[in-house]
XYZ file of C-alpha atoms in Angstrom:
654
model
C 0.062 -0.002 -0.026
C 1.399 3.414 -0.966
C 2.061 6.233 1.528
C -0.818 8.211 0.113
C -3.218 5.383 0.533
C -1.986 4.801 4.090
C -2.565 8.511 4.846
C -6.073 8.233 3.435
C -6.906 5.293 5.565
C -5.571 6.899 8.659
C -7.608 10.106 8.084
C -10.873 8.133 8.419
C -10.027 7.121 11.987
C -11.442 9.379 14.743
C -8.790 11.420 16.518
C -7.706 10.037 19.877
C -6.563 12.795 22.240
C -5.089 12.036 25.736
C -6.160 14.636 28.445
C -4.259 15.457 31.528
C -5.205 13.646 34.745
C -6.788 16.804 36.039
C -9.134 17.100 33.079
C -9.959 13.294 33.290
C -10.735 13.695 37.021
C -13.124 16.690 36.459
C -14.909 15.137 33.510
C -15.284 11.530 34.822
C -14.863 11.251 38.627
C -15.450 14.516 40.363
C -19.269 14.123 40.360
C -18.878 11.078 42.613
C -17.986 13.354 45.553
C -20.924 15.695 45.226
C -23.744 16.231 42.785
C -22.817 19.868 42.422
C -19.560 18.734 40.668
C -21.387 16.951 37.856
C -19.387 18.059 34.764
C -21.397 16.264 32.105
C -22.679 19.617 30.876
C -19.202 20.789 29.840
C -16.415 19.455 27.762
C -12.684 20.369 27.504
C -11.539 22.068 24.305
C -7.809 21.420 23.706
C -7.708 24.173 21.075
C -8.702 26.849 23.585
C -7.312 25.001 26.665
C -10.442 25.464 28.597
C -13.831 23.921 29.339
C -16.754 24.767 27.131
C -20.492 24.097 27.627
C -21.950 21.319 25.553
C -25.385 19.946 24.816
C -26.273 16.916 26.917
C -26.889 13.739 24.993
C -29.808 11.509 25.874
C -27.576 9.090 27.656
C -25.979 11.770 29.743
C -29.075 13.582 30.640
C -30.347 13.173 34.196
C -33.374 10.776 34.532
C -36.354 13.022 34.620
C -38.877 10.436 35.786
C -38.427 11.244 39.468
C -39.805 14.726 38.993
C -42.044 14.115 35.881
C -45.358 14.786 37.481
C -44.105 17.616 39.649
C -42.412 19.339 36.769
C -45.577 18.986 34.744
C -47.573 20.709 37.507
C -44.923 23.422 37.712
C -45.171 24.201 34.042
C -48.768 24.898 34.566
C -47.995 27.933 36.690
C -48.881 31.182 34.998
C -45.703 32.869 33.476
C -45.465 36.651 33.624
C -46.572 38.391 30.550
C -43.928 39.845 28.204
C -45.880 43.012 27.546
C -45.583 45.237 30.639
C -47.906 47.948 29.476
C -51.706 47.450 29.590
C -53.246 47.487 26.081
C -55.700 50.300 25.247
C -59.444 49.698 25.602
C -61.047 48.320 22.458
C -64.559 48.533 21.171
C -67.076 47.613 23.833
C -68.972 45.084 21.707
C -65.717 43.355 20.767
C -64.650 42.697 24.405
C -64.157 39.039 25.231
C -66.329 38.704 28.286
C -69.746 38.982 26.626
C -70.010 35.265 25.757
C -69.385 34.206 29.320
C -70.964 37.045 31.293
C -73.945 38.316 29.298
C -76.101 35.056 29.310
C -75.796 34.751 33.091
C -76.569 38.407 33.683
C -79.664 38.224 31.382
C -80.829 35.076 33.232
C -80.611 37.074 36.504
C -82.705 39.813 34.909
C -85.292 37.316 33.709
C -85.479 35.349 36.999
C -86.506 38.406 39.065
C -89.827 37.983 40.802
C -91.114 41.311 39.822
C -92.922 41.541 36.430
C -91.274 43.397 33.599
C -91.596 47.211 33.856
C -91.839 47.500 30.044
C -95.322 46.576 28.957
C -94.840 47.090 25.224
C -93.241 43.867 23.764
C -91.405 46.013 21.184
C -89.360 47.752 23.785
C -88.686 44.549 25.784
C -84.983 43.602 26.162
C -85.238 40.471 28.295
C -85.345 38.189 25.206
C -82.194 39.589 23.553
C -79.081 37.501 23.279
C -76.363 40.121 22.559
C -75.256 43.513 23.906
C -75.580 45.309 20.495
C -79.250 44.457 20.401
C -79.866 46.021 23.861
C -77.703 49.010 23.058
C -79.681 49.576 19.749
C -82.959 49.374 21.596
C -81.916 52.003 24.107
C -80.759 54.371 21.321
C -84.095 53.912 19.616
C -85.922 54.783 22.819
C -83.687 57.839 23.272
C -84.360 59.087 19.761
C -88.043 58.586 20.360
C -87.907 60.640 23.497
C -85.995 63.479 21.679
C -88.460 63.320 18.766
C -85.797 62.541 16.260
C -88.157 59.948 14.829
C -90.716 62.658 14.027
C -89.555 64.577 10.890
C -92.438 66.999 11.047
C -92.420 70.571 12.269
C -94.053 69.294 15.519
C -91.126 67.233 16.375
C -88.723 70.170 15.747
C -90.947 72.443 17.812
C -90.967 70.082 20.786
C -87.081 69.817 20.775
C -86.866 73.614 20.672
C -89.344 74.124 23.551
C -87.382 71.400 25.563
C -84.062 73.144 24.958
C -85.523 76.474 26.007
C -86.918 75.042 29.240
C -83.620 73.203 29.993
C -81.852 76.466 29.644
C -84.343 78.854 31.447
C -86.163 76.777 34.070
C -84.196 78.217 36.855
C -84.759 81.768 35.568
C -88.431 81.222 35.246
C -88.621 79.846 38.750
C -86.869 82.915 40.132
C -89.270 85.144 38.046
C -92.241 83.626 39.719
C -90.970 85.088 43.112
C -91.272 88.596 41.682
C -94.960 88.329 40.953
C -96.935 90.249 43.693
C -98.812 87.747 45.907
C -102.257 89.048 45.393
C -105.331 86.793 45.665
C -105.904 86.668 41.940
C -102.325 85.696 41.017
C -101.682 83.065 43.762
C -103.356 80.117 42.063
C -101.782 80.927 38.669
C -98.281 81.459 40.178
C -98.666 78.235 42.297
C -99.577 76.185 39.157
C -96.639 77.573 37.312
C -94.239 76.649 40.229
C -95.641 73.173 40.266
C -95.178 72.695 36.517
C -91.737 74.141 36.443
C -90.686 72.002 39.532
C -92.062 68.885 37.810
C -90.201 69.698 34.603
C -87.008 70.194 36.623
C -87.503 66.727 38.176
C -87.808 65.311 34.647
C -84.915 67.226 33.290
C -82.627 66.113 36.234
C -83.599 62.458 35.722
C -82.895 62.741 31.956
C -79.480 64.316 32.673
C -78.611 61.733 35.310
C -79.390 58.962 32.807
C -77.238 60.511 30.193
C -74.402 61.015 32.578
C -74.336 57.601 34.173
C -74.702 55.867 30.867
C -71.790 57.776 29.505
C -69.625 55.933 32.178
C -70.709 52.476 31.142
C -67.645 51.913 28.912
C -65.431 52.216 32.038
C -67.530 49.604 33.809
C -67.355 47.258 30.862
C -63.552 47.899 30.734
C -63.260 46.700 34.385
C -65.301 43.559 33.674
C -63.229 42.772 30.621
C -59.844 43.365 32.417
C -60.703 41.470 35.661
C -62.270 38.596 33.828
C -59.070 38.128 31.786
C -56.680 38.805 34.636
C -58.482 36.362 36.998
C -59.726 33.725 34.603
C -61.869 30.938 36.096
C -62.110 32.950 39.347
C -65.832 32.450 40.235
C -65.891 35.382 42.591
C -64.912 37.712 39.694
C -67.313 36.041 37.355
C -70.167 36.332 39.794
C -69.500 39.949 40.602
C -69.229 40.700 36.862
C -72.621 39.047 36.247
C -74.304 41.098 38.949
C -72.686 44.291 37.586
C -73.950 43.614 34.175
C -77.393 42.690 35.552
C -77.640 45.995 37.326
C -76.623 47.810 34.033
C -79.352 45.886 32.049
C -81.895 46.692 34.839
C -80.973 50.429 34.744
C -81.314 50.286 30.946
C -84.769 48.761 31.286
C -85.824 51.532 33.510
C -84.396 54.162 31.150
C -86.179 52.642 28.178
C -89.461 52.753 30.100
C -88.707 56.342 30.962
C -87.892 57.279 27.372
C -90.884 55.610 25.833
C -93.528 56.649 28.353
C -96.200 59.107 27.262
C -95.315 62.738 27.801
C -98.428 63.430 29.767
C -97.799 60.446 31.991
C -94.326 61.670 32.771
C -95.703 65.068 33.575
C -98.401 63.722 35.832
C -95.973 61.305 37.591
C -93.484 64.148 38.124
C -96.191 66.476 39.562
C -97.596 63.862 41.952
C -94.273 62.170 42.981
C -92.157 65.270 43.431
C -88.686 64.272 44.941
C -89.714 60.645 44.709
C -90.072 60.828 40.887
C -88.381 57.851 39.078
C -87.095 56.522 42.417
C -86.691 52.966 40.982
C -84.735 54.369 38.058
C -82.407 56.268 40.426
C -81.986 53.245 42.553
C -80.982 51.170 39.681
C -78.385 53.720 38.557
C -76.907 53.726 42.062
C -76.929 49.995 42.062
C -74.627 50.073 39.028
C -72.132 52.075 41.047
C -72.336 49.763 44.031
C -71.968 46.625 41.915
C -68.851 48.174 40.237
C -67.363 48.884 43.645
C -68.079 45.319 44.568
C -66.251 44.019 41.472
C -63.200 46.084 42.398
C -63.341 44.785 45.967
C -63.383 41.174 44.660
C -60.523 41.944 42.352
C -58.519 43.320 45.256
C -59.122 40.219 47.288
C -58.249 37.988 44.296
C -54.981 39.999 43.889
C -54.123 39.449 47.520
C -54.957 35.747 47.302
C -52.735 35.482 44.175
C -49.790 37.217 45.933
C -50.235 34.982 48.948
C -50.599 31.852 46.675
C -47.546 32.989 44.702
C -45.455 33.136 47.862
C -46.729 29.774 49.038
C -46.026 28.249 45.503
C -42.535 29.702 45.685
C -41.999 28.278 49.130
C -43.479 24.891 47.912
C -40.963 24.887 45.013
C -38.237 25.609 47.426
C -39.116 22.935 49.983
C -39.831 20.251 47.395
C -36.814 21.215 45.372
C -34.504 20.997 48.367
C -35.947 17.613 49.417
C -35.443 16.340 45.789
C -31.796 17.673 45.408
C -29.627 14.772 44.760
C -32.526 12.315 45.520
C -34.095 9.621 43.373
C -37.756 9.771 44.175
C -40.872 8.744 42.262
C -44.075 10.754 41.863
C -45.947 9.155 44.800
C -43.131 10.195 47.157
C -43.163 13.787 45.801
C -46.956 13.913 46.174
C -46.743 12.655 49.747
C -44.400 15.487 50.651
C -46.563 17.969 48.866
C -49.595 16.798 50.757
C -47.825 16.992 54.123
C -46.651 20.437 53.156
C -50.238 21.578 52.410
C -51.179 20.486 55.897
C -48.282 22.160 57.669
C -48.153 25.508 55.794
C -51.446 27.011 57.219
C -50.155 26.234 60.686
C -46.836 27.858 59.898
C -48.408 30.919 58.388
C -50.587 31.316 61.451
C -47.557 31.001 63.737
C -45.669 33.569 61.670
C -48.499 36.133 61.966
C -48.224 35.916 65.801
C -44.357 36.619 65.754
C -43.358 40.288 66.673
C -42.349 42.453 63.743
C -38.545 42.724 63.402
C -37.167 45.960 64.799
C -34.363 48.080 63.261
C -31.289 47.520 65.411
C -29.427 50.384 63.782
C -32.281 52.789 64.705
C -32.355 51.496 68.256
C -28.663 51.932 68.568
C -28.935 55.486 67.215
C -31.627 56.343 69.799
C -29.641 54.942 72.567
C -26.556 57.013 71.489
C -28.760 60.160 71.138
C -30.223 59.567 74.603
C -26.795 59.160 76.062
C -25.646 62.353 74.332
C -28.484 64.181 75.845
C -27.792 62.929 79.310
C -24.130 63.818 79.023
C -25.064 67.483 78.238
C -27.563 67.771 81.118
C -26.253 70.016 83.928
C -28.573 68.323 86.529
C -26.717 64.908 86.444
C -24.811 63.961 89.602
C -21.188 63.045 89.552
C -20.840 59.566 88.170
C -19.743 56.850 90.527
C -16.322 55.352 89.927
C -16.473 52.325 87.689
C -15.638 48.910 89.189
C -12.409 47.285 88.213
C -13.021 45.515 84.900
C -12.755 41.793 85.078
C -10.722 40.008 82.479
C -13.085 38.908 79.642
C -12.674 35.906 77.411
C -12.002 36.667 73.706
C -15.023 36.401 71.450
C -15.579 33.056 69.679
C -15.731 32.897 65.968
C -18.327 30.392 64.622
C -15.798 28.909 62.238
C -13.470 28.190 65.170
C -16.235 26.344 66.983
C -17.037 24.232 63.897
C -13.430 23.332 63.362
C -13.051 22.085 67.002
C -16.257 20.002 66.785
C -14.698 17.912 63.896
C -18.128 16.735 62.570
C -19.578 17.093 59.028
C -23.045 18.224 58.115
C -24.525 14.795 58.846
C -28.154 16.215 58.949
C -28.029 17.100 55.164
C -27.041 13.520 54.305
C -29.692 12.128 56.631
C -32.369 14.297 54.993
C -31.450 12.925 51.508
C -31.446 9.371 52.776
C -34.888 9.603 54.413
C -36.318 11.240 51.289
C -34.953 8.383 49.124
C -36.652 5.879 51.415
C -39.972 7.486 51.254
C -41.652 4.962 48.910
C -40.621 2.060 51.099
C -41.994 3.739 54.249
C -45.409 4.784 52.859
C -46.651 1.205 52.771
C -45.875 0.684 56.459
C -47.347 4.105 57.389
C -51.015 3.314 56.776
C -51.686 7.077 56.702
C -50.884 7.585 60.469
C -48.162 10.211 59.867
C -50.604 12.418 58.095
C -53.214 11.784 60.940
C -50.709 13.399 63.265
C -51.143 16.745 61.480
C -54.756 16.863 62.508
C -54.398 16.198 66.127
C -54.852 18.967 68.759
C -51.495 18.154 70.352
C -49.465 18.761 67.269
C -51.489 21.855 66.171
C -51.115 23.426 69.667
C -47.319 22.765 69.417
C -47.076 24.392 66.052
C -49.500 27.199 66.682
C -48.114 28.418 69.924
C -45.664 31.347 69.683
C -44.029 30.193 72.889
C -41.742 27.415 73.701
C -43.263 23.962 73.740
C -42.339 20.299 73.773
C -44.112 17.214 72.248
C -43.427 13.521 72.113
C -45.059 11.555 69.383
C -45.270 8.068 70.840
C -45.874 5.247 68.375
C -46.545 1.492 68.638
C -45.030 0.228 65.423
C -43.420 -3.257 65.323
C -41.294 -2.406 62.267
C -37.622 -2.960 62.387
C -36.757 -0.165 60.042
C -34.277 2.436 61.237
C -36.376 5.204 59.595
C -40.138 5.545 59.639
C -42.935 7.581 58.353
C -42.249 9.964 61.346
C -38.778 10.384 59.831
C -40.341 11.488 56.554
C -42.574 13.829 58.557
C -39.524 15.294 60.265
C -37.753 15.665 56.940
C -40.658 17.708 55.537
C -40.838 19.925 58.687
C -37.059 20.578 58.637
C -37.008 21.628 54.979
C -40.102 23.813 55.512
C -38.672 25.585 58.565
C -35.457 26.261 56.800
C -37.049 27.525 53.591
C -39.692 29.614 55.291
C -37.208 31.945 56.856
C -38.911 34.736 58.803
C -36.983 34.076 62.042
C -37.329 30.204 61.895
C -34.518 27.684 62.513
C -34.927 24.090 61.863
C -32.613 21.459 63.660
C -32.848 17.759 63.233
C -31.233 14.493 64.352
C -32.241 11.039 63.111
C -31.213 8.439 65.666
C -31.928 5.614 63.228
C -29.131 6.935 60.978
C -26.510 6.947 63.655
C -26.336 3.462 65.186
C -23.388 1.084 65.656
C -22.608 0.757 61.928
C -22.039 4.475 61.627
C -18.829 6.110 62.855
C -20.941 9.243 63.942
C -23.195 7.684 66.590
C -24.493 8.189 70.129
C -25.614 11.178 72.219
C -22.316 13.057 71.850
C -22.763 13.173 68.056
C -26.287 14.296 68.528
C -25.484 17.346 70.441
C -22.441 18.122 68.273
C -24.633 17.999 65.243
C -27.217 20.351 66.861
C -24.546 22.801 67.647
C -23.113 22.637 64.144
C -26.680 23.218 62.659
C -27.202 26.264 64.810
C -23.986 27.893 63.678
C -24.890 27.113 60.010
C -28.525 28.116 60.125
C -27.911 31.441 62.023
C -25.194 33.861 60.908
C -23.343 34.705 64.151
C -20.721 37.417 63.681
C -19.193 36.248 66.863
C -20.160 34.432 70.054
C -19.835 35.954 73.481
C -18.855 33.347 75.880
C -20.545 33.036 79.251
C -18.491 32.740 82.483
C -17.591 29.125 83.115
C -17.807 28.155 79.520
C -14.526 27.926 77.489
C -13.856 27.345 73.832
C -11.657 24.354 74.745
C -14.883 22.642 75.955
C -16.094 22.267 72.418
C -13.434 19.666 71.914
C -14.554 17.866 75.040
C -16.209 14.446 74.854
C -18.351 15.381 77.917
C -22.033 15.446 76.994
C -22.885 17.751 79.807
C -20.317 20.368 78.660
C -21.576 20.214 75.032
C -25.215 20.541 76.181
C -24.236 23.672 78.080
C -22.628 25.151 75.015
C -25.665 24.338 72.922
C -27.870 26.030 75.530
C -25.784 29.164 75.685
C -25.780 29.407 71.873
C -29.604 29.329 71.821
C -29.627 32.015 74.449
C -27.621 34.253 72.254
C -30.167 34.112 69.410
C -32.439 37.183 69.051
C -35.654 36.987 71.139
C -37.809 37.019 67.951
C -36.270 33.804 66.639
C -38.100 30.511 66.900
C -36.058 27.287 67.052
C -37.622 24.040 66.075
C -35.482 21.035 67.294
C -36.635 17.614 66.002
C -35.236 14.403 67.353
C -36.436 11.378 65.392
C -36.448 7.699 66.432
C -35.440 8.262 70.070
C -36.598 4.704 70.859
C -33.561 3.387 69.080
C -31.302 5.198 71.600
C -33.255 3.773 74.655
C -30.733 0.891 74.821
C -27.929 -0.036 77.175
C -25.434 1.208 74.665
C -26.887 4.751 74.202
C -29.153 5.339 77.130
C -26.476 6.924 79.255
C -25.807 10.178 77.643
C -29.107 10.213 75.682
C -30.923 10.971 78.920
C -28.613 13.933 79.490
C -29.318 15.394 76.077
C -33.177 15.020 76.257
C -33.299 16.390 79.823
C -31.167 19.378 78.656
C -33.447 20.066 75.714
C -36.607 19.812 77.920
C -34.944 22.186 80.444
C -34.102 24.642 77.568
C -37.823 24.554 76.564
C -38.799 25.607 80.122
C -36.065 28.204 80.242
C -37.033 29.855 76.971
C -40.637 30.235 78.220
C -39.462 33.270 80.043
C -39.305 36.679 78.315
C -36.389 37.912 76.377
C -35.448 34.407 75.147
C -36.034 32.886 71.721
C -38.814 30.339 71.473
C -37.544 26.778 71.566
C -39.853 24.014 70.275
C -38.769 20.523 70.868
C -40.406 17.621 68.945
C -39.322 14.046 69.828
C -40.600 11.168 67.753
C -40.608 7.379 68.648
C -42.195 5.077 66.256
C -41.882 2.269 68.855
C -42.870 2.476 72.510
C -40.392 3.938 75.056
C -40.194 3.856 78.807
C -37.428 6.314 79.997
C -38.236 9.154 77.570
C -42.000 8.856 77.940
C -41.608 9.526 81.717
C -40.194 12.992 80.920
C -43.473 13.896 78.922
C -45.948 12.025 81.051
C -46.548 14.916 83.501
C -48.139 17.113 80.738
C -50.686 15.252 78.676
C -50.642 18.076 76.126
C -47.054 17.123 75.524
C -47.625 13.514 74.715
C -49.337 12.239 71.503
C -50.143 8.505 71.302
C -50.335 7.142 67.727
C -52.010 4.045 68.935
C -55.406 5.844 68.950
C -55.034 7.326 65.456
C -57.252 5.780 62.869
C -55.943 3.821 59.977
C -56.584 5.199 56.467
C -55.881 2.190 54.213
C -52.444 1.983 52.463
C -51.486 5.558 53.146
C -52.542 8.579 51.144
C -54.125 7.626 47.842
C -52.373 8.694 44.698
C -55.456 10.260 43.253
C -56.036 12.306 46.439
C -52.467 13.417 46.508
C -52.564 14.383 42.813
C -55.658 16.494 43.420
C -54.254 18.335 46.424
C -50.954 18.893 44.681
C -52.741 20.374 41.767
C -54.570 22.880 44.027
C -51.318 24.117 45.229
C -49.809 24.805 41.801
C -52.915 26.172 40.070
């Protein structure tokens, strides 16, 4: 084979390029250490000597099945419109609400118990199916009233006389006062006054009809705008129907006024006086009231949308944080979503009771200003000599504490593991975990804005290290951490830290709680209390570490609320773990009682035990409101049904 042929054969082979070990590590092995290091979306470009983004192939793309249903529901959320400016008002008859609103409004008009006020079938509007028909009938009635349908000299004369009276009625009424009140003139002047006053009543009614009906396009614009903005909102639709019904009723009265006989109008005006056309005036006022009602409903719908938007955002955050790095099917996701729907109203109610955050900078400024004023006051006595300052310990840095603890963020790994085990747990649950949410003990524990404790005491015979209560604690922890607003969520899963785990026992429990406090709240520094030293952090004495945890909670702002969840405590009620576990539980219960006094953050302790306990139960037995027995909760089949979960989840995202 010739050299040219050899070159030709070689050119058909794909190029084989060896990358450096660093590039190979980044592309192929780094994602094994953390999902955030997944580099399948990038590729190394030797020509540019750097990584470049690439399109994922089907084989490299993450498996979407675990979030298929949830993502489908998320895509159904309304997206913000691209056009920021509101379009101008179009032609009234072309607005989009007529097909949905007009039939219902006309049906309301026809269903009224009172008989139609228009006796002549020609002028009746209750059988009409479209707005242009009604509008055309009103215009015909108005033209009849103005004598435009009479081309003769009589019609022109009547219009001229009406215009003259409209312009000079007040002048003529004033002129009657100048006529001497002699016996012969009194009846004549009185009759003239009555006629002029009656005409004034008719003229004012005619002017009010014209003025109010000129404002109808604005009412139609509101109906069109609100019905489009809040589609499928029955409150908006019903308010729109009633507004349009009041407009049709007013038009019916106006047509009756326009088409009535002139002599009849004059007689009614003379006999009724100020009560003339009271029904017509009432119908015109009803249009205004119904318009205000529509705006009120729109305001409430807007407030509901804002609130729902925040809850949806929180829902996405919580479910997203649970799903991060977790393979979970749709049933598990819906189970979490359903629990979230039950917890959120309790959490919102609790947040509304919390004191509003103050401005520390303003308070400091006021204190400085007050001190400056006192220093300038000539009436102050000579200050007492200051006591000899004692030697203070240096401030602790949060990072220094975490380094000395020498423990990773085991809670985050535990949360992921429990989430992945959700499907296995649901079959054993029989719906009991969800029943906990409806009990008075749990609701009181959640709703109270003071410190509280609760033991959920189960009677399960399962040998699993995590239970439905573990899933329950996982959802609560993610929700507390995502909700913000002064909430801190701490959690420890006893079933994840047994003999097979290097991080086990009561010492690890309190170390993990300390680490979580430092991570969840941004301490600039920690002011040590007398008798507590930084070296004690490295101690393996559970009592010392419990004291450190307690004093860290004390240094949190009083407006904070700390939720501490200890799951599966029954697994630590063994000879191996009991000594030390009792110290931690008693310390946490004591902290609950201590934080009940003013000036302390609220500390809420929730301990779960899927299996019966003896020692731990004795701590909670004294207060029946602090002990929830799951044995008395009803079973609900094989847990939450998929259909029910799907329906409740859809209500959250729509």
